[in-house]
PDB file of C-alpha atoms in Angstrom:
ATOM      1  CA  UNK A  29     -34.160 -12.640  12.874  1.00 49.00           C
ATOM      2  CA  UNK A  30     -37.083 -11.313  10.905  1.00 64.00           C
ATOM      3  CA  UNK A  31     -35.917 -11.901   7.296  1.00 67.00           C
ATOM      4  CA  UNK A  32     -37.653  -9.015   5.478  1.00 75.00           C
ATOM      5  CA  UNK A  33     -36.555  -6.164   7.753  1.00 80.00           C
ATOM      6  CA  UNK A  34     -33.020  -7.567   7.932  1.00 77.00           C
ATOM      7  CA  UNK A  35     -32.818  -7.534   4.142  1.00 78.00           C
ATOM      8  CA  UNK A  36     -34.108  -3.960   4.123  1.00 82.00           C
ATOM      9  CA  UNK A  37     -31.506  -2.836   6.687  1.00 83.00           C
ATOM     10  CA  UNK A  38     -28.759  -4.668   4.822  1.00 83.00           C
ATOM     11  CA  UNK A  39     -29.673  -2.857   1.593  1.00 86.00           C
ATOM     12  CA  UNK A  40     -29.403   0.496   3.415  1.00 85.00           C
ATOM     13  CA  UNK A  41     -26.210  -0.192   5.381  1.00 84.00           C
ATOM     14  CA  UNK A  42     -23.966   1.889   3.078  1.00 87.00           C
ATOM     15  CA  UNK A  43     -26.374   4.854   3.277  1.00 90.00           C
ATOM     16  CA  UNK A  44     -26.614   4.955   7.081  1.00 83.00           C
ATOM     17  CA  UNK A  45     -23.924   7.049   8.813  1.00 84.00           C
ATOM     18  CA  UNK A  46     -24.242   5.256  12.160  1.00 83.00           C
ATOM     19  CA  UNK A  47     -24.955   1.547  12.149  1.00 80.00           C
ATOM     20  CA  UNK A  48     -28.100   0.802  14.163  1.00 80.00           C
ATOM     21  CA  UNK A  49     -28.074  -1.219  17.353  1.00 83.00           C
ATOM     22  CA  UNK A  50     -30.645  -3.945  16.804  1.00 81.00           C
ATOM     23  CA  UNK A  51     -32.841  -5.158  19.646  1.00 82.00           C
ATOM     24  CA  UNK A  52     -33.727  -8.732  18.668  1.00 76.00           C
ATOM     25  CA  UNK A  53     -36.674  -8.995  21.061  1.00 79.00           C
ATOM     26  CA  UNK A  54     -40.070  -9.181  19.387  1.00 78.00           C
ATOM     27  CA  UNK A  55     -42.402  -6.329  20.333  1.00 84.00           C
ATOM     28  CA  UNK A  56     -46.006  -7.068  21.204  1.00 85.00           C
ATOM     29  CA  UNK A  57     -48.115  -5.331  18.485  1.00 84.00           C
ATOM     30  CA  UNK A  58     -50.188  -3.556  21.158  1.00 88.00           C
ATOM     31  CA  UNK A  59     -46.958  -2.063  22.600  1.00 90.00           C
ATOM     32  CA  UNK A  60     -45.551  -0.520  19.401  1.00 90.00           C
ATOM     33  CA  UNK A  61     -46.944   2.996  19.971  1.00 90.00           C
ATOM     34  CA  UNK A  62     -45.826   3.010  23.618  1.00 91.00           C
ATOM     35  CA  UNK A  63     -42.312   1.789  22.782  1.00 91.00           C
ATOM     36  CA  UNK A  64     -41.940   4.580  20.200  1.00 91.00           C
ATOM     37  CA  UNK A  65     -43.540   7.287  22.405  1.00 92.00           C
ATOM     38  CA  UNK A  66     -41.236   6.432  25.312  1.00 92.00           C
ATOM     39  CA  UNK A  67     -38.246   6.470  22.914  1.00 90.00           C
ATOM     40  CA  UNK A  68     -37.357   2.950  23.993  1.00 90.00           C
ATOM     41  CA  UNK A  69     -37.108   2.165  20.275  1.00 89.00           C
ATOM     42  CA  UNK A  70     -36.599   4.527  17.331  1.00 87.00           C
ATOM     43  CA  UNK A  71     -37.781   2.206  14.553  1.00 88.00           C
ATOM     44  CA  UNK A  72     -39.985  -0.870  14.828  1.00 88.00           C
ATOM     45  CA  UNK A  73     -40.773  -3.214  11.964  1.00 87.00           C
ATOM     46  CA  UNK A  74     -44.270  -4.637  12.133  1.00 85.00           C
ATOM     47  CA  UNK A  75     -46.580  -6.551   9.821  1.00 82.00           C
ATOM     48  CA  UNK A  76     -49.390  -3.983  10.001  1.00 82.00           C
ATOM     49  CA  UNK A  77     -49.821  -0.249   9.646  1.00 86.00           C
ATOM     50  CA  UNK A  78     -49.659   1.886  12.778  1.00 86.00           C
ATOM     51  CA  UNK A  79     -52.223   4.667  12.684  1.00 86.00           C
ATOM     52  CA  UNK A  80     -51.146   7.349  15.101  1.00 85.00           C
ATOM     53  CA  UNK A  81     -50.733  11.151  14.919  1.00 89.00           C
ATOM     54  CA  UNK A  82     -47.245  10.949  16.464  1.00 89.00           C
ATOM     55  CA  UNK A  83     -45.634   8.463  14.050  1.00 87.00           C
ATOM     56  CA  UNK A  84     -45.193   7.765  10.386  1.00 88.00           C
ATOM     57  CA  UNK A  85     -45.931   4.215   9.282  1.00 89.00           C
ATOM     58  CA  UNK A  86     -44.440   3.197   5.925  1.00 88.00           C
ATOM     59  CA  UNK A  87     -45.190   0.189   3.753  1.00 87.00           C
ATOM     60  CA  UNK A  88     -41.922  -1.524   2.814  1.00 84.00           C
ATOM     61  CA  UNK A  89     -43.135  -4.422   0.719  1.00 83.00           C
ATOM     62  CA  UNK A  90     -44.184  -8.040   0.827  1.00 82.00           C
ATOM     63  CA  UNK A  91     -42.426 -10.941   2.419  1.00 80.00           C
ATOM     64  CA  UNK A  92     -42.945 -14.519   1.282  1.00 80.00           C
ATOM     65  CA  UNK A  93     -42.579 -17.774   3.112  1.00 79.00           C
ATOM     66  CA  UNK A  94     -40.129 -20.040   1.352  1.00 79.00           C
ATOM     67  CA  UNK A  95     -39.308 -23.657   1.996  1.00 83.00           C
ATOM     68  CA  UNK A  96     -36.396 -25.882   1.047  1.00 84.00           C
ATOM     69  CA  UNK A  97     -37.454 -29.452   0.378  1.00 84.00           C
ATOM     70  CA  UNK A  98     -35.004 -32.333   0.184  1.00 81.00           C
ATOM     71  CA  UNK A  99     -34.640 -33.311  -3.501  1.00 84.00           C
ATOM     72  CA  UNK A 100     -35.506 -36.923  -2.609  1.00 85.00           C
ATOM     73  CA  UNK A 101     -38.855 -35.916  -1.133  1.00 86.00           C
ATOM     74  CA  UNK A 102     -41.694 -36.497  -3.648  1.00 90.00           C
ATOM     75  CA  UNK A 103     -42.931 -32.943  -2.980  1.00 91.00           C
ATOM     76  CA  UNK A 104     -39.739 -31.586  -4.574  1.00 90.00           C
ATOM     77  CA  UNK A 105     -41.081 -32.658  -7.970  1.00 91.00           C
ATOM     78  CA  UNK A 106     -44.158 -30.445  -7.620  1.00 91.00           C
ATOM     79  CA  UNK A 107     -44.287 -26.935  -9.071  1.00 89.00           C
ATOM     80  CA  UNK A 108     -45.849 -25.661  -5.825  1.00 88.00           C
ATOM     81  CA  UNK A 109     -46.900 -27.141  -2.508  1.00 91.00           C
ATOM     82  CA  UNK A 110     -49.717 -26.282  -0.124  1.00 92.00           C
ATOM     83  CA  UNK A 111     -49.745 -26.310   3.651  1.00 93.00           C
ATOM     84  CA  UNK A 112     -51.894 -29.441   3.451  1.00 94.00           C
ATOM     85  CA  UNK A 113     -49.120 -31.189   1.464  1.00 94.00           C
ATOM     86  CA  UNK A 114     -46.781 -30.558   4.406  1.00 93.00           C
ATOM     87  CA  UNK A 115     -48.959 -32.256   7.033  1.00 93.00           C
ATOM     88  CA  UNK A 116     -46.975 -34.430   9.417  1.00 92.00           C
ATOM     89  CA  UNK A 117     -43.489 -33.486   8.172  1.00 91.00           C
ATOM     90  CA  UNK A 118     -40.580 -32.389  10.353  1.00 89.00           C
ATOM     91  CA  UNK A 119     -39.140 -28.925   9.714  1.00 89.00           C
ATOM     92  CA  UNK A 120     -35.930 -27.224  10.668  1.00 88.00           C
ATOM     93  CA  UNK A 121     -36.832 -23.572  11.328  1.00 87.00           C
ATOM     94  CA  UNK A 122     -35.398 -20.392  12.772  1.00 83.00           C
ATOM     95  CA  UNK A 123     -36.974 -19.636  16.154  1.00 82.00           C
ATOM     96  CA  UNK A 124     -37.633 -15.918  15.604  1.00 76.00           C
ATOM     97  CA  UNK A 125     -39.410 -15.497  12.289  1.00 78.00           C
ATOM     98  CA  UNK A 126     -42.110 -13.161  13.534  1.00 76.00           C
ATOM     99  CA  UNK A 127     -45.651 -13.823  12.377  1.00 79.00           C
ATOM    100  CA  UNK A 128     -44.502 -16.653  10.104  1.00 84.00           C
ATOM    101  CA  UNK A 129     -44.145 -18.930  13.140  1.00 85.00           C
ATOM    102  CA  UNK A 130     -47.827 -18.710  14.030  1.00 87.00           C
ATOM    103  CA  UNK A 131     -48.845 -19.042  10.381  1.00 90.00           C
ATOM    104  CA  UNK A 132     -46.950 -22.287   9.808  1.00 90.00           C
ATOM    105  CA  UNK A 133     -47.862 -23.790  13.182  1.00 90.00           C
ATOM    106  CA  UNK A 134     -51.554 -23.033  12.599  1.00 93.00           C
ATOM    107  CA  UNK A 135     -51.599 -24.264   8.989  1.00 94.00           C
ATOM    108  CA  UNK A 136     -49.423 -27.382   8.967  1.00 93.00           C
ATOM    109  CA  UNK A 137     -51.209 -30.001  11.069  1.00 88.00           C
ATOM    110  CA  UNK A 138     -49.218 -32.619  12.958  1.00 93.00           C
ATOM    111  CA  UNK A 139     -45.888 -31.110  11.916  1.00 93.00           C
ATOM    112  CA  UNK A 140     -42.805 -31.124  14.115  1.00 92.00           C
ATOM    113  CA  UNK A 141     -40.746 -27.919  14.191  1.00 91.00           C
ATOM    114  CA  UNK A 142     -37.100 -28.189  15.215  1.00 89.00           C
ATOM    115  CA  UNK A 143     -36.441 -24.558  16.126  1.00 88.00           C
ATOM    116  CA  UNK A 144     -32.943 -23.099  15.998  1.00 88.00           C
ATOM    117  CA  UNK A 145     -31.734 -19.825  17.501  1.00 85.00           C
ATOM    118  CA  UNK A 146     -28.951 -19.204  15.004  1.00 82.00           C
ATOM    119  CA  UNK A 147     -28.698 -19.211  11.227  1.00 79.00           C
ATOM    120  CA  UNK A 148     -25.288 -20.924  11.513  1.00 83.00           C
ATOM    121  CA  UNK A 149     -26.694 -23.807  13.576  1.00 86.00           C
ATOM    122  CA  UNK A 150     -29.583 -24.219  11.174  1.00 83.00           C
ATOM    123  CA  UNK A 151     -27.292 -24.187   8.144  1.00 82.00           C
ATOM    124  CA  UNK A 152     -24.989 -26.800   9.696  1.00 87.00           C
ATOM    125  CA  UNK A 153     -27.862 -29.099  10.659  1.00 87.00           C
ATOM    126  CA  UNK A 154     -29.499 -28.733   7.236  1.00 82.00           C
ATOM    127  CA  UNK A 155     -26.239 -29.722   5.501  1.00 82.00           C
ATOM    128  CA  UNK A 156     -26.182 -33.041   7.358  1.00 81.00           C
ATOM    129  CA  UNK A 157     -29.888 -33.879   7.412  1.00 80.00           C
ATOM    130  CA  UNK A 158     -32.921 -34.270   5.215  1.00 70.00           C
ATOM    131  CA  UNK A 159     -35.300 -32.099   7.200  1.00 69.00           C
ATOM    132  CA  UNK A 160     -37.351 -29.543   5.311  1.00 64.00           C
ATOM    133  CA  UNK A 161     -36.115 -26.078   6.197  1.00 60.00           C
ATOM    134  CA  UNK A 162     -36.685 -22.393   5.617  1.00 57.00           C
ATOM    135  CA  UNK A 163     -32.939 -21.767   5.180  1.00 48.00           C
ATOM    136  CA  UNK A 164     -32.896 -21.226   1.406  1.00 41.00           C
ATOM    137  CA  UNK A 165     -35.602 -20.219  -1.061  1.00 38.00           C
ATOM    138  CA  UNK A 166     -36.942 -23.109  -3.083  1.00 38.00           C
ATOM    139  CA  UNK A 167     -40.726 -23.498  -3.167  1.00 39.00           C
ATOM    140  CA  UNK A 168     -43.541 -21.054  -2.386  1.00 41.00           C
ATOM    141  CA  UNK A 169     -46.427 -22.092  -0.134  1.00 42.00           C
TER     142      UNK A 169
END
């Protein structure tokens, strides 16, 4: 469910002869070289460069954390919000968002995260609630 790599793969889908089989399990960063050497995986997306004589590591771009804030929340009137502004709020989030999970949990004190496994479940819940969510781009943190 990592948003950046999924967008990258989606942009390439018409150029790839055989559609890839995606393993949704997150790979421990220390295991990347082993997984590739053993041919368990052919491509692994990671948030840091792999320096190894056997592999090519390519920079694909930047990924940004985005947050949808209920229009009735006073924060929605701000041009930008900080992690500190989000202290104590409840968030509807996708469970597998890679390194973003640790970043938000470490930087938003006293927040509650209602994690969802599927985009469809998250979209449905967000339509009928006023929880902040990362389902649609709205504000940068």
